[in-house]
């Protein structure tokens, strides 16, 4: 299994609108996307790296204050899941799909770090 790269790291927040205000007004990042339905926002700086902000929800096993989640982009999330399980990782929950955008799978590595694989659908 070959990764496509790391393009996004994300955090979980209690109030997404307050967090957007903080990261745009205080940290100087630019809001690129905000989806109220999925409690998700993406911000970036001039170098193109993306900070994702997820609002706390029942669907997300990660709670506010847990720190950043590194995402690893993959071509096929099902193959990546099988590969990571074979290599000792533990999947957390089910694949989450945002129709027309991405499929995501949270997993815990061999040292207990939480990461996520992401397959772009567009």
JSON list of C-alpha atoms in Angstrom, two decimals:
[
{"chain": "A", "resi": 1, "resn": "UNK", "atom": "CA", "xyz": [0.00, 0.00, 0.00]},
{"chain": "A", "resi": 2, "resn": "UNK", "atom": "CA", "xyz": [1.40, 3.36, -1.03]},
{"chain": "A", "resi": 3, "resn": "UNK", "atom": "CA", "xyz": [0.26, 6.63, 0.51]},
{"chain": "A", "resi": 4, "resn": "UNK", "atom": "CA", "xyz": [-0.47, 9.66, -1.65]},
{"chain": "A", "resi": 5, "resn": "UNK", "atom": "CA", "xyz": [0.80, 12.01, 1.04]},
{"chain": "A", "resi": 6, "resn": "UNK", "atom": "CA", "xyz": [-0.25, 14.03, 4.06]},
{"chain": "A", "resi": 7, "resn": "UNK", "atom": "CA", "xyz": [-2.27, 17.09, 3.12]},
{"chain": "A", "resi": 8, "resn": "UNK", "atom": "CA", "xyz": [-4.50, 17.65, 6.12]},
{"chain": "A", "resi": 9, "resn": "UNK", "atom": "CA", "xyz": [-4.34, 17.60, 9.89]},
{"chain": "A", "resi": 10, "resn": "UNK", "atom": "CA", "xyz": [-7.48, 18.26, 11.90]},
{"chain": "A", "resi": 11, "resn": "UNK", "atom": "CA", "xyz": [-8.68, 19.03, 15.38]},
{"chain": "A", "resi": 12, "resn": "UNK", "atom": "CA", "xyz": [-11.98, 18.61, 17.22]},
{"chain": "A", "resi": 13, "resn": "UNK", "atom": "CA", "xyz": [-13.56, 21.66, 18.83]},
{"chain": "A", "resi": 14, "resn": "UNK", "atom": "CA", "xyz": [-16.58, 22.26, 21.06]},
{"chain": "A", "resi": 15, "resn": "UNK", "atom": "CA", "xyz": [-17.92, 25.27, 19.11]},
{"chain": "A", "resi": 16, "resn": "UNK", "atom": "CA", "xyz": [-16.96, 25.27, 15.44]},
{"chain": "A", "resi": 17, "resn": "UNK", "atom": "CA", "xyz": [-18.05, 28.85, 14.76]},
{"chain": "A", "resi": 18, "resn": "UNK", "atom": "CA", "xyz": [-15.96, 30.20, 17.67]},
{"chain": "A", "resi": 19, "resn": "UNK", "atom": "CA", "xyz": [-13.03, 28.09, 16.46]},
{"chain": "A", "resi": 20, "resn": "UNK", "atom": "CA", "xyz": [-13.34, 29.44, 12.91]},
{"chain": "A", "resi": 21, "resn": "UNK", "atom": "CA", "xyz": [-13.29, 32.97, 14.32]},
{"chain": "A", "resi": 22, "resn": "UNK", "atom": "CA", "xyz": [-10.20, 32.16, 16.41]},
{"chain": "A", "resi": 23, "resn": "UNK", "atom": "CA", "xyz": [-8.25, 30.57, 13.56]},
{"chain": "A", "resi": 24, "resn": "UNK", "atom": "CA", "xyz": [-9.13, 33.28, 11.02]},
{"chain": "A", "resi": 25, "resn": "UNK", "atom": "CA", "xyz": [-8.90, 36.37, 13.22]},
{"chain": "A", "resi": 26, "resn": "UNK", "atom": "CA", "xyz": [-6.19, 35.31, 15.67]},
{"chain": "A", "resi": 27, "resn": "UNK", "atom": "CA", "xyz": [-4.08, 32.78, 13.73]},
{"chain": "A", "resi": 28, "resn": "UNK", "atom": "CA", "xyz": [-4.54, 34.53, 10.38]},
{"chain": "A", "resi": 29, "resn": "UNK", "atom": "CA", "xyz": [-5.69, 31.47, 8.43]},
{"chain": "A", "resi": 30, "resn": "UNK", "atom": "CA", "xyz": [-8.13, 31.74, 5.53]},
{"chain": "A", "resi": 31, "resn": "UNK", "atom": "CA", "xyz": [-11.46, 29.90, 5.65]},
{"chain": "A", "resi": 32, "resn": "UNK", "atom": "CA", "xyz": [-11.65, 27.71, 2.54]},
{"chain": "A", "resi": 33, "resn": "UNK", "atom": "CA", "xyz": [-14.71, 25.57, 3.33]},
{"chain": "A", "resi": 34, "resn": "UNK", "atom": "CA", "xyz": [-17.44, 25.43, 5.97]},
{"chain": "A", "resi": 35, "resn": "UNK", "atom": "CA", "xyz": [-20.15, 22.75, 5.99]},
{"chain": "A", "resi": 36, "resn": "UNK", "atom": "CA", "xyz": [-22.63, 23.21, 8.84]},
{"chain": "A", "resi": 37, "resn": "UNK", "atom": "CA", "xyz": [-24.37, 19.88, 8.11]},
{"chain": "A", "resi": 38, "resn": "UNK", "atom": "CA", "xyz": [-21.16, 17.90, 8.68]},
{"chain": "A", "resi": 39, "resn": "UNK", "atom": "CA", "xyz": [-19.75, 20.25, 11.36]},
{"chain": "A", "resi": 40, "resn": "UNK", "atom": "CA", "xyz": [-16.60, 20.67, 9.28]},
{"chain": "A", "resi": 41, "resn": "UNK", "atom": "CA", "xyz": [-14.38, 23.57, 8.22]},
{"chain": "A", "resi": 42, "resn": "UNK", "atom": "CA", "xyz": [-11.09, 23.79, 6.35]},
{"chain": "A", "resi": 43, "resn": "UNK", "atom": "CA", "xyz": [-8.61, 26.62, 6.71]},
{"chain": "A", "resi": 44, "resn": "UNK", "atom": "CA", "xyz": [-5.21, 27.23, 5.19]},
{"chain": "A", "resi": 45, "resn": "UNK", "atom": "CA", "xyz": [-2.27, 29.54, 5.17]},
{"chain": "A", "resi": 46, "resn": "UNK", "atom": "CA", "xyz": [-0.17, 30.71, 2.24]},
{"chain": "A", "resi": 47, "resn": "UNK", "atom": "CA", "xyz": [1.79, 27.45, 1.91]},
{"chain": "A", "resi": 48, "resn": "UNK", "atom": "CA", "xyz": [-1.32, 25.39, 1.09]},
{"chain": "A", "resi": 49, "resn": "UNK", "atom": "CA", "xyz": [-1.37, 22.98, 4.04]},
{"chain": "A", "resi": 50, "resn": "UNK", "atom": "CA", "xyz": [-4.88, 22.50, 5.41]},
{"chain": "A", "resi": 51, "resn": "UNK", "atom": "CA", "xyz": [-6.13, 22.58, 8.99]},
{"chain": "A", "resi": 52, "resn": "UNK", "atom": "CA", "xyz": [-9.48, 20.85, 9.36]},
{"chain": "A", "resi": 53, "resn": "UNK", "atom": "CA", "xyz": [-11.81, 21.70, 12.21]},
{"chain": "A", "resi": 54, "resn": "UNK", "atom": "CA", "xyz": [-14.50, 19.23, 13.24]},
{"chain": "A", "resi": 55, "resn": "UNK", "atom": "CA", "xyz": [-17.26, 20.08, 15.66]},
{"chain": "A", "resi": 56, "resn": "UNK", "atom": "CA", "xyz": [-17.69, 17.57, 18.48]},
{"chain": "A", "resi": 57, "resn": "UNK", "atom": "CA", "xyz": [-20.42, 15.04, 17.60]},
{"chain": "A", "resi": 58, "resn": "UNK", "atom": "CA", "xyz": [-21.71, 11.58, 18.45]},
{"chain": "A", "resi": 59, "resn": "UNK", "atom": "CA", "xyz": [-20.31, 10.25, 15.13]},
{"chain": "A", "resi": 60, "resn": "UNK", "atom": "CA", "xyz": [-16.75, 11.29, 15.99]},
{"chain": "A", "resi": 61, "resn": "UNK", "atom": "CA", "xyz": [-15.01, 9.21, 18.67]},
{"chain": "A", "resi": 62, "resn": "UNK", "atom": "CA", "xyz": [-12.45, 11.99, 19.25]},
{"chain": "A", "resi": 63, "resn": "UNK", "atom": "CA", "xyz": [-13.38, 14.74, 21.68]},
{"chain": "A", "resi": 64, "resn": "UNK", "atom": "CA", "xyz": [-12.33, 18.39, 21.81]},
{"chain": "A", "resi": 65, "resn": "UNK", "atom": "CA", "xyz": [-8.88, 18.90, 23.26]},
{"chain": "A", "resi": 66, "resn": "UNK", "atom": "CA", "xyz": [-7.50, 15.57, 22.03]},
{"chain": "A", "resi": 67, "resn": "UNK", "atom": "CA", "xyz": [-5.01, 17.35, 19.75]},
{"chain": "A", "resi": 68, "resn": "UNK", "atom": "CA", "xyz": [-4.49, 17.13, 16.00]},
{"chain": "A", "resi": 69, "resn": "UNK", "atom": "CA", "xyz": [-5.27, 14.12, 13.83]},
{"chain": "A", "resi": 70, "resn": "UNK", "atom": "CA", "xyz": [-2.93, 13.46, 10.93]},
{"chain": "A", "resi": 71, "resn": "UNK", "atom": "CA", "xyz": [-4.67, 12.18, 7.81]},
{"chain": "A", "resi": 72, "resn": "UNK", "atom": "CA", "xyz": [-3.00, 9.93, 5.26]},
{"chain": "A", "resi": 73, "resn": "UNK", "atom": "CA", "xyz": [-4.45, 10.15, 1.75]},
{"chain": "A", "resi": 74, "resn": "UNK", "atom": "CA", "xyz": [-4.96, 6.80, 0.01]},
{"chain": "A", "resi": 75, "resn": "UNK", "atom": "CA", "xyz": [-6.31, 5.60, -3.35]},
{"chain": "A", "resi": 76, "resn": "UNK", "atom": "CA", "xyz": [-8.53, 2.85, -1.89]},
{"chain": "A", "resi": 77, "resn": "UNK", "atom": "CA", "xyz": [-9.70, 3.11, 1.71]},
{"chain": "A", "resi": 78, "resn": "UNK", "atom": "CA", "xyz": [-10.87, -0.52, 1.90]},
{"chain": "A", "resi": 79, "resn": "UNK", "atom": "CA", "xyz": [-7.44, -1.83, 0.84]},
{"chain": "A", "resi": 80, "resn": "UNK", "atom": "CA", "xyz": [-5.75, 0.62, 3.21]},
{"chain": "A", "resi": 81, "resn": "UNK", "atom": "CA", "xyz": [-7.93, -0.54, 6.11]},
{"chain": "A", "resi": 82, "resn": "UNK", "atom": "CA", "xyz": [-7.08, -4.18, 5.46]},
{"chain": "A", "resi": 83, "resn": "UNK", "atom": "CA", "xyz": [-3.39, -3.33, 5.19]},
{"chain": "A", "resi": 84, "resn": "UNK", "atom": "CA", "xyz": [-3.31, -1.33, 8.43]},
{"chain": "A", "resi": 85, "resn": "UNK", "atom": "CA", "xyz": [-5.16, -4.08, 10.33]},
{"chain": "A", "resi": 86, "resn": "UNK", "atom": "CA", "xyz": [-2.67, -6.64, 9.00]},
{"chain": "A", "resi": 87, "resn": "UNK", "atom": "CA", "xyz": [0.19, -4.46, 10.26]},
{"chain": "A", "resi": 88, "resn": "UNK", "atom": "CA", "xyz": [-1.22, -4.11, 13.79]},
{"chain": "A", "resi": 89, "resn": "UNK", "atom": "CA", "xyz": [-3.41, -1.00, 13.66]},
{"chain": "A", "resi": 90, "resn": "UNK", "atom": "CA", "xyz": [-6.91, -0.97, 15.13]},
{"chain": "A", "resi": 91, "resn": "UNK", "atom": "CA", "xyz": [-9.82, 0.61, 13.27]},
{"chain": "A", "resi": 92, "resn": "UNK", "atom": "CA", "xyz": [-12.05, 2.96, 15.26]},
{"chain": "A", "resi": 93, "resn": "UNK", "atom": "CA", "xyz": [-15.69, 2.95, 14.16]},
{"chain": "A", "resi": 94, "resn": "UNK", "atom": "CA", "xyz": [-16.83, 2.59, 10.58]},
{"chain": "A", "resi": 95, "resn": "UNK", "atom": "CA", "xyz": [-15.87, 4.31, 7.33]},
{"chain": "A", "resi": 96, "resn": "UNK", "atom": "CA", "xyz": [-17.57, 7.71, 7.20]},
{"chain": "A", "resi": 97, "resn": "UNK", "atom": "CA", "xyz": [-18.51, 8.97, 3.74]},
{"chain": "A", "resi": 98, "resn": "UNK", "atom": "CA", "xyz": [-19.24, 12.55, 2.79]},
{"chain": "A", "resi": 99, "resn": "UNK", "atom": "CA", "xyz": [-20.98, 11.89, -0.55]},
{"chain": "A", "resi": 100, "resn": "UNK", "atom": "CA", "xyz": [-19.08, 13.30, -3.50]},
{"chain": "A", "resi": 101, "resn": "UNK", "atom": "CA", "xyz": [-16.12, 14.37, -1.36]},
{"chain": "A", "resi": 102, "resn": "UNK", "atom": "CA", "xyz": [-14.32, 11.80, 0.82]},
{"chain": "A", "resi": 103, "resn": "UNK", "atom": "CA", "xyz": [-14.38, 8.50, 2.67]},
{"chain": "A", "resi": 104, "resn": "UNK", "atom": "CA", "xyz": [-12.62, 8.51, 6.05]},
{"chain": "A", "resi": 105, "resn": "UNK", "atom": "CA", "xyz": [-11.49, 5.84, 8.50]},
{"chain": "A", "resi": 106, "resn": "UNK", "atom": "CA", "xyz": [-10.05, 6.60, 11.91]},
{"chain": "A", "resi": 107, "resn": "UNK", "atom": "CA", "xyz": [-7.49, 4.14, 13.28]},
{"chain": "A", "resi": 108, "resn": "UNK", "atom": "CA", "xyz": [-5.06, 3.76, 16.16]},
{"chain": "A", "resi": 109, "resn": "UNK", "atom": "CA", "xyz": [-1.46, 2.88, 15.37]},
{"chain": "A", "resi": 110, "resn": "UNK", "atom": "CA", "xyz": [0.75, 0.41, 17.25]},
{"chain": "A", "resi": 111, "resn": "UNK", "atom": "CA", "xyz": [1.68, 3.10, 19.82]},
{"chain": "A", "resi": 112, "resn": "UNK", "atom": "CA", "xyz": [-1.85, 4.32, 20.51]},
{"chain": "A", "resi": 113, "resn": "UNK", "atom": "CA", "xyz": [-1.75, 7.39, 18.26]},
{"chain": "A", "resi": 114, "resn": "UNK", "atom": "CA", "xyz": [-5.01, 8.24, 16.49]},
{"chain": "A", "resi": 115, "resn": "UNK", "atom": "CA", "xyz": [-4.74, 8.86, 12.74]},
{"chain": "A", "resi": 116, "resn": "UNK", "atom": "CA", "xyz": [-7.08, 8.73, 9.79]},
{"chain": "A", "resi": 117, "resn": "UNK", "atom": "CA", "xyz": [-7.00, 7.49, 6.21]},
{"chain": "A", "resi": 118, "resn": "UNK", "atom": "CA", "xyz": [-8.85, 9.55, 3.61]},
{"chain": "A", "resi": 119, "resn": "UNK", "atom": "CA", "xyz": [-9.90, 8.63, 0.09]},
{"chain": "A", "resi": 120, "resn": "UNK", "atom": "CA", "xyz": [-10.96, 11.57, -2.10]},
{"chain": "A", "resi": 121, "resn": "UNK", "atom": "CA", "xyz": [-14.07, 10.84, -4.14]},
{"chain": "A", "resi": 122, "resn": "UNK", "atom": "CA", "xyz": [-14.09, 13.83, -6.50]}
]
